[in-house]
JSON list of C-alpha atoms in Angstrom, two decimals:
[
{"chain": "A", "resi": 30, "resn": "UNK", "atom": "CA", "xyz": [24.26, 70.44, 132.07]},
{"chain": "A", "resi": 31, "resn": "UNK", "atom": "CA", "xyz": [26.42, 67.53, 132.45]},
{"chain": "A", "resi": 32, "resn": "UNK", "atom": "CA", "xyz": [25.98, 64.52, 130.05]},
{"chain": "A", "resi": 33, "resn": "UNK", "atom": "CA", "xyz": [26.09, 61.11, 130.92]},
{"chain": "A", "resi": 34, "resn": "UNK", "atom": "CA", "xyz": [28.20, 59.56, 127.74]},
{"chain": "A", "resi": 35, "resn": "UNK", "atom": "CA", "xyz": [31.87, 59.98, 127.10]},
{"chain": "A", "resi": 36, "resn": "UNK", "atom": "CA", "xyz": [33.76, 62.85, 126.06]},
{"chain": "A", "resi": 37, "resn": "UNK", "atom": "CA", "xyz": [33.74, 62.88, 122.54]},
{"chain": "A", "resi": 38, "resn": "UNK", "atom": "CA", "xyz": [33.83, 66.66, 121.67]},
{"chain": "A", "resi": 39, "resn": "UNK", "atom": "CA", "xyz": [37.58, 69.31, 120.98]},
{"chain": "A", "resi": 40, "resn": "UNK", "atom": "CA", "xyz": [37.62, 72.48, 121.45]},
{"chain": "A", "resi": 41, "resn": "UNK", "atom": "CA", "xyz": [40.95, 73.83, 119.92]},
{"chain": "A", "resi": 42, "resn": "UNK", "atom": "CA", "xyz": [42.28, 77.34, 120.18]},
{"chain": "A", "resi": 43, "resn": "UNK", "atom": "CA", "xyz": [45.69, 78.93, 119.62]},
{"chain": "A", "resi": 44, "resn": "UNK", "atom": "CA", "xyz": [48.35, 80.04, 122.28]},
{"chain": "A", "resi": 45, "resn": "UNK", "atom": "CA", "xyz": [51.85, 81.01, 122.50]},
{"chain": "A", "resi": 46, "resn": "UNK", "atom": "CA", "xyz": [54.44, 78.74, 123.57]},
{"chain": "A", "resi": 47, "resn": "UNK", "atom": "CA", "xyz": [55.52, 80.72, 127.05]},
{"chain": "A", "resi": 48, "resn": "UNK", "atom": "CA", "xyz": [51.04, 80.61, 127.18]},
{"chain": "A", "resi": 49, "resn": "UNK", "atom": "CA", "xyz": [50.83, 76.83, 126.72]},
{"chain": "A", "resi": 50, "resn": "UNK", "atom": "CA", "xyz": [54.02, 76.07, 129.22]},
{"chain": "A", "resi": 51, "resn": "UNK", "atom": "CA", "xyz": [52.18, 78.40, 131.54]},
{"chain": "A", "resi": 52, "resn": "UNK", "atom": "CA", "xyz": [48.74, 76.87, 131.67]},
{"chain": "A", "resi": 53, "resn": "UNK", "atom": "CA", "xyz": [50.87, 73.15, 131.67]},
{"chain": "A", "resi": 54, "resn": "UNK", "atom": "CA", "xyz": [52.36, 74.55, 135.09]},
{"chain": "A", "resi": 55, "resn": "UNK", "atom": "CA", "xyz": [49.19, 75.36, 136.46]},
{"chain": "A", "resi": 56, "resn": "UNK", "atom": "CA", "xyz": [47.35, 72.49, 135.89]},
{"chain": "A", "resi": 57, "resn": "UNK", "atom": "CA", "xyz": [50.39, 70.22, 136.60]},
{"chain": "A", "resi": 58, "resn": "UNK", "atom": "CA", "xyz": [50.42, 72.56, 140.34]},
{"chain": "A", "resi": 59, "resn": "UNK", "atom": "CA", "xyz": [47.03, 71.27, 141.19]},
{"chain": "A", "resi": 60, "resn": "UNK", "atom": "CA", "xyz": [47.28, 67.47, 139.97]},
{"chain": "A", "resi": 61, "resn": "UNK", "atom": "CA", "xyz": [45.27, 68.11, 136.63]},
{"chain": "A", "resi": 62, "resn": "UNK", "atom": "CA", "xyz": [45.93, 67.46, 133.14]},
{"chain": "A", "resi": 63, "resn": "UNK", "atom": "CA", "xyz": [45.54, 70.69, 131.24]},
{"chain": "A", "resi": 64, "resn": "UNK", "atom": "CA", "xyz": [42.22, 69.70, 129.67]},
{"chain": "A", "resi": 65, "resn": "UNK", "atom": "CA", "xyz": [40.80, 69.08, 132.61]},
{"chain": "A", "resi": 66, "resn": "UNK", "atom": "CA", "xyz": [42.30, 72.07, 134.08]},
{"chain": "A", "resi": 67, "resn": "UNK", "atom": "CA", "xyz": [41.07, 74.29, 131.00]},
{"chain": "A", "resi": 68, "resn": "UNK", "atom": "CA", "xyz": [37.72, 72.92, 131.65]},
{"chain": "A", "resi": 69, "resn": "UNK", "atom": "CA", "xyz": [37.39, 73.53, 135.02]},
{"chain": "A", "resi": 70, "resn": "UNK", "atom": "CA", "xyz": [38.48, 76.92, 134.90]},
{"chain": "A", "resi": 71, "resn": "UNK", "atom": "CA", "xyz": [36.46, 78.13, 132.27]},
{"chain": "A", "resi": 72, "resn": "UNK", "atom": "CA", "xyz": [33.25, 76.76, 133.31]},
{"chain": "A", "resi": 73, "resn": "UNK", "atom": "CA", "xyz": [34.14, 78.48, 136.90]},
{"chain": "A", "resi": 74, "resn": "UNK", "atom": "CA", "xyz": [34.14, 75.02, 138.67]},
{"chain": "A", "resi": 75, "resn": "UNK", "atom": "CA", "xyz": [36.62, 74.97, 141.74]},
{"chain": "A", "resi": 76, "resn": "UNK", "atom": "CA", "xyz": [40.07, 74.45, 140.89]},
{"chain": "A", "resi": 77, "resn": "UNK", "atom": "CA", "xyz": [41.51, 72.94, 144.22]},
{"chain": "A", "resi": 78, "resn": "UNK", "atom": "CA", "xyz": [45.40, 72.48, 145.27]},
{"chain": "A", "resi": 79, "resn": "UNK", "atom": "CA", "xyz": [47.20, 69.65, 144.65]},
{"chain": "A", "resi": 80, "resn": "UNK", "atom": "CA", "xyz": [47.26, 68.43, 148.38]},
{"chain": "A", "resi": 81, "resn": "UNK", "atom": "CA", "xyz": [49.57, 65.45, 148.33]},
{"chain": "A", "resi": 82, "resn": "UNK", "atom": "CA", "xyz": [52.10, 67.68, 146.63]},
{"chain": "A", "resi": 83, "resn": "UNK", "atom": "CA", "xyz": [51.27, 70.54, 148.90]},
{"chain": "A", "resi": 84, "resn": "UNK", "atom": "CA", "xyz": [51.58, 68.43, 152.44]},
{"chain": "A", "resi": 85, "resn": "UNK", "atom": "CA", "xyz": [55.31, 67.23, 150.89]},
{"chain": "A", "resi": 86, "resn": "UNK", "atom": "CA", "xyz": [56.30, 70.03, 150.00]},
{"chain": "A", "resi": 87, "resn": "UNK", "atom": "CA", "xyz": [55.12, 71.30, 153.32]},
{"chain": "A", "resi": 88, "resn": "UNK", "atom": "CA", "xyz": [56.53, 68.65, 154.98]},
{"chain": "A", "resi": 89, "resn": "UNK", "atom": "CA", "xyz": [60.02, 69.33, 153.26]},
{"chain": "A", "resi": 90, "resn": "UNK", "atom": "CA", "xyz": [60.02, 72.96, 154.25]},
{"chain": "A", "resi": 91, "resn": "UNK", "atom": "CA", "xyz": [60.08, 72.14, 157.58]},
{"chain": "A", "resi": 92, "resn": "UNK", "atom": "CA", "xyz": [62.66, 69.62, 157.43]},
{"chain": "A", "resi": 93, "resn": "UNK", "atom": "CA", "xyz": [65.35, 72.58, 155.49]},
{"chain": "A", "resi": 94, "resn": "UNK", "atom": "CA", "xyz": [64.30, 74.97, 158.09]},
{"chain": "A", "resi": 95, "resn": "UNK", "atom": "CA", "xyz": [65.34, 72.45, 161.09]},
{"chain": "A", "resi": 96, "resn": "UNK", "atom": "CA", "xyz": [68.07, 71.96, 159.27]},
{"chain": "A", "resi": 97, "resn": "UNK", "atom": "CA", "xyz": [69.17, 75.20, 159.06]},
{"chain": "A", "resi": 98, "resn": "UNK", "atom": "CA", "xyz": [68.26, 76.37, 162.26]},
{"chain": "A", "resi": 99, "resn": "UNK", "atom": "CA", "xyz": [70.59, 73.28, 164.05]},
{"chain": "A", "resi": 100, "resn": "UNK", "atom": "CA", "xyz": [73.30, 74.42, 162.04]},
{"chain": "A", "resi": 101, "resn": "UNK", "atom": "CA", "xyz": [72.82, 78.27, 163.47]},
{"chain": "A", "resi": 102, "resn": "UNK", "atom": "CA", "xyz": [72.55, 76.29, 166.75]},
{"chain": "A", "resi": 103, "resn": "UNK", "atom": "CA", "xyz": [75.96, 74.54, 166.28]},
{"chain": "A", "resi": 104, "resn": "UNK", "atom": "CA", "xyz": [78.09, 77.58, 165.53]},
{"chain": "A", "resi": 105, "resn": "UNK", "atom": "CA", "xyz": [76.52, 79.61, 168.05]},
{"chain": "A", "resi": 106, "resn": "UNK", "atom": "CA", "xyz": [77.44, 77.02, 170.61]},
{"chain": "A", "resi": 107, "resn": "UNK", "atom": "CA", "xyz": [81.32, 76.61, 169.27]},
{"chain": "A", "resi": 108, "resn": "UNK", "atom": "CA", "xyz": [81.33, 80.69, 168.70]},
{"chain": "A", "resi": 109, "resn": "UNK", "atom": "CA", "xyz": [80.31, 81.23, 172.97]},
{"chain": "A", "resi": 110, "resn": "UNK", "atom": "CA", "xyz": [82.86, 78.47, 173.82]},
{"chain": "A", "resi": 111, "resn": "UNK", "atom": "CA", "xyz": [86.00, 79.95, 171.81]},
{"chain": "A", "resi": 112, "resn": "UNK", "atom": "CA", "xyz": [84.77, 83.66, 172.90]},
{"chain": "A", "resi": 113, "resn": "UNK", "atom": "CA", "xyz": [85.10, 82.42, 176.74]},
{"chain": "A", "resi": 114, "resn": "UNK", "atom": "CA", "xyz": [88.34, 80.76, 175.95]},
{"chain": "A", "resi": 115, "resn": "UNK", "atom": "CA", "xyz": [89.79, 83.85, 174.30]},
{"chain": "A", "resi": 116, "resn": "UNK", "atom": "CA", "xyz": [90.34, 81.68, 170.55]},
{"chain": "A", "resi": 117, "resn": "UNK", "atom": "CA", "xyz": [87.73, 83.31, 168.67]},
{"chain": "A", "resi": 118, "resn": "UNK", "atom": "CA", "xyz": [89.52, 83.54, 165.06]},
{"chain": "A", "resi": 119, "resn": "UNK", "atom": "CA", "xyz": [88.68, 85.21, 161.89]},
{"chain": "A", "resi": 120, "resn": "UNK", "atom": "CA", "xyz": [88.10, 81.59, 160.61]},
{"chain": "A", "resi": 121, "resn": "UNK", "atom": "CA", "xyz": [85.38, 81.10, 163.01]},
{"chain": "A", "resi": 122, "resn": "UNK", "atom": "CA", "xyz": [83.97, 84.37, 162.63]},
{"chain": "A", "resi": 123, "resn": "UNK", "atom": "CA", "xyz": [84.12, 83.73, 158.19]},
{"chain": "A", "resi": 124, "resn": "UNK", "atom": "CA", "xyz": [82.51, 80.44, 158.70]},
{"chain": "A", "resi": 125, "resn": "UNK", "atom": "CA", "xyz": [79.79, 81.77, 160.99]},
{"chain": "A", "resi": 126, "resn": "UNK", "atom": "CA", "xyz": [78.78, 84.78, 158.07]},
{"chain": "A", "resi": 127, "resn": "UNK", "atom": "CA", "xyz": [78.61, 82.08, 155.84]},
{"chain": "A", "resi": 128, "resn": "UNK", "atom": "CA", "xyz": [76.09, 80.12, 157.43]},
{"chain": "A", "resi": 129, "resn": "UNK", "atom": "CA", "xyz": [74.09, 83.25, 158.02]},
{"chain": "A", "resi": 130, "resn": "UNK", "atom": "CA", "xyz": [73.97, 84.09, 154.46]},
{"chain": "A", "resi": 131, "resn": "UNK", "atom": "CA", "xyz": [73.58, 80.26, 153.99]},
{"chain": "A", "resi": 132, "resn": "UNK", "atom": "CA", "xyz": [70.08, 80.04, 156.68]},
{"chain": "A", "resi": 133, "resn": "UNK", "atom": "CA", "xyz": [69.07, 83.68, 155.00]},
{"chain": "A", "resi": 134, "resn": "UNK", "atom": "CA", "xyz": [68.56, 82.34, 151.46]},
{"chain": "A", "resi": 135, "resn": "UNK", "atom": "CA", "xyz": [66.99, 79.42, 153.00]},
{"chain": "A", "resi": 136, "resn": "UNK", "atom": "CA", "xyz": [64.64, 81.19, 154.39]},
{"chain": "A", "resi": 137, "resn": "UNK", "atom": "CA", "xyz": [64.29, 83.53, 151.34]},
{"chain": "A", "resi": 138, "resn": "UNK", "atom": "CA", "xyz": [63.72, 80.23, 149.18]},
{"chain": "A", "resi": 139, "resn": "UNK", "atom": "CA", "xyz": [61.32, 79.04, 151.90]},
{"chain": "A", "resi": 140, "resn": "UNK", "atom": "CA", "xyz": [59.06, 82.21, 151.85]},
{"chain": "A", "resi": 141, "resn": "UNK", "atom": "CA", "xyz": [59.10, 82.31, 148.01]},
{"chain": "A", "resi": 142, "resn": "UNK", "atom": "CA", "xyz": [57.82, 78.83, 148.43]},
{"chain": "A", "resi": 143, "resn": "UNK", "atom": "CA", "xyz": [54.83, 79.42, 151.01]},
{"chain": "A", "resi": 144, "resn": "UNK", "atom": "CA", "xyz": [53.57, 82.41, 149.16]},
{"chain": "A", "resi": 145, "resn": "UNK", "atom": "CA", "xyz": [53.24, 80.33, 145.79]},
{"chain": "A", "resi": 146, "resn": "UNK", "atom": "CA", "xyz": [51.10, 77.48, 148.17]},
{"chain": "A", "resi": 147, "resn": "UNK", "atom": "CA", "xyz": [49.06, 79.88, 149.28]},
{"chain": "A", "resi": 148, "resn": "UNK", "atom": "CA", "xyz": [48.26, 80.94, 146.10]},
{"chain": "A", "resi": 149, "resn": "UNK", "atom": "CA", "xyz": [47.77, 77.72, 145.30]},
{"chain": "A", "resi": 150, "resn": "UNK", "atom": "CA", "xyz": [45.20, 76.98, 147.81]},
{"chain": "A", "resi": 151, "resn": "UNK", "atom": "CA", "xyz": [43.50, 80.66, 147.64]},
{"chain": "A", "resi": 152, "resn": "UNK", "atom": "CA", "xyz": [42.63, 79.92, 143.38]}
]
């Protein structure tokens, strides 16, 4: 039962560092302290995402992926034009792999990011 005054009562208990970091993370993830956080968990009280931080972060994912994706578009469109002109050159062709592997850690980055929001919003 919840009690109209102030907070005037510690609980203190004893963690390891790589614990205390941990639990900081958390509750910094979803926009708490880590008292709050603490409390809210243990007293099985909902725990919700951070959604400011989650709709930027959203919002920035999309922007990398455009990004990336007009690059692709870019070299694909200078890659057809030297193929039909017959000066397709190593160069070209080294540049091109690099932006691949460039647009594939991207995206590796991107999907390591979504699966921690989702677990996020799922807790």
């Amino acid at each position: 039962m919840e009690e109209k005054n102030t907070k005037s009562t510690e609980i203190k208990f004893r963690c390891y560092p790589s614990e205390k970091k941990k639990i900081q993370g958390l509750a910094k993830d979803f926009g708490l302290n880590t008292s709050e956080y603490i409390l809210r968990k243990s007293l099985d009280h909902p725990v919700k995402g951070n959604h400011k931080k989650i709709t930027q972060t959203i919002h920035s994912l999309n922007l990398e992926l455009s990004r990336s994706g007009n690059n692709i578009n870019q070299f694909t469109k200078v890659a057809n034009t030297h193929l039909k002109t017959g000066r397709f050159s190593k160069e070209l062709y080294s540049q091109f792999q690099k932006e691949l592997e460039n647009h594939m850690e991207i995206r590796q980055q991107l999907n390591a990011t979504i699966r921690k929001l989702i677990k996020i919003m799922i807790e």
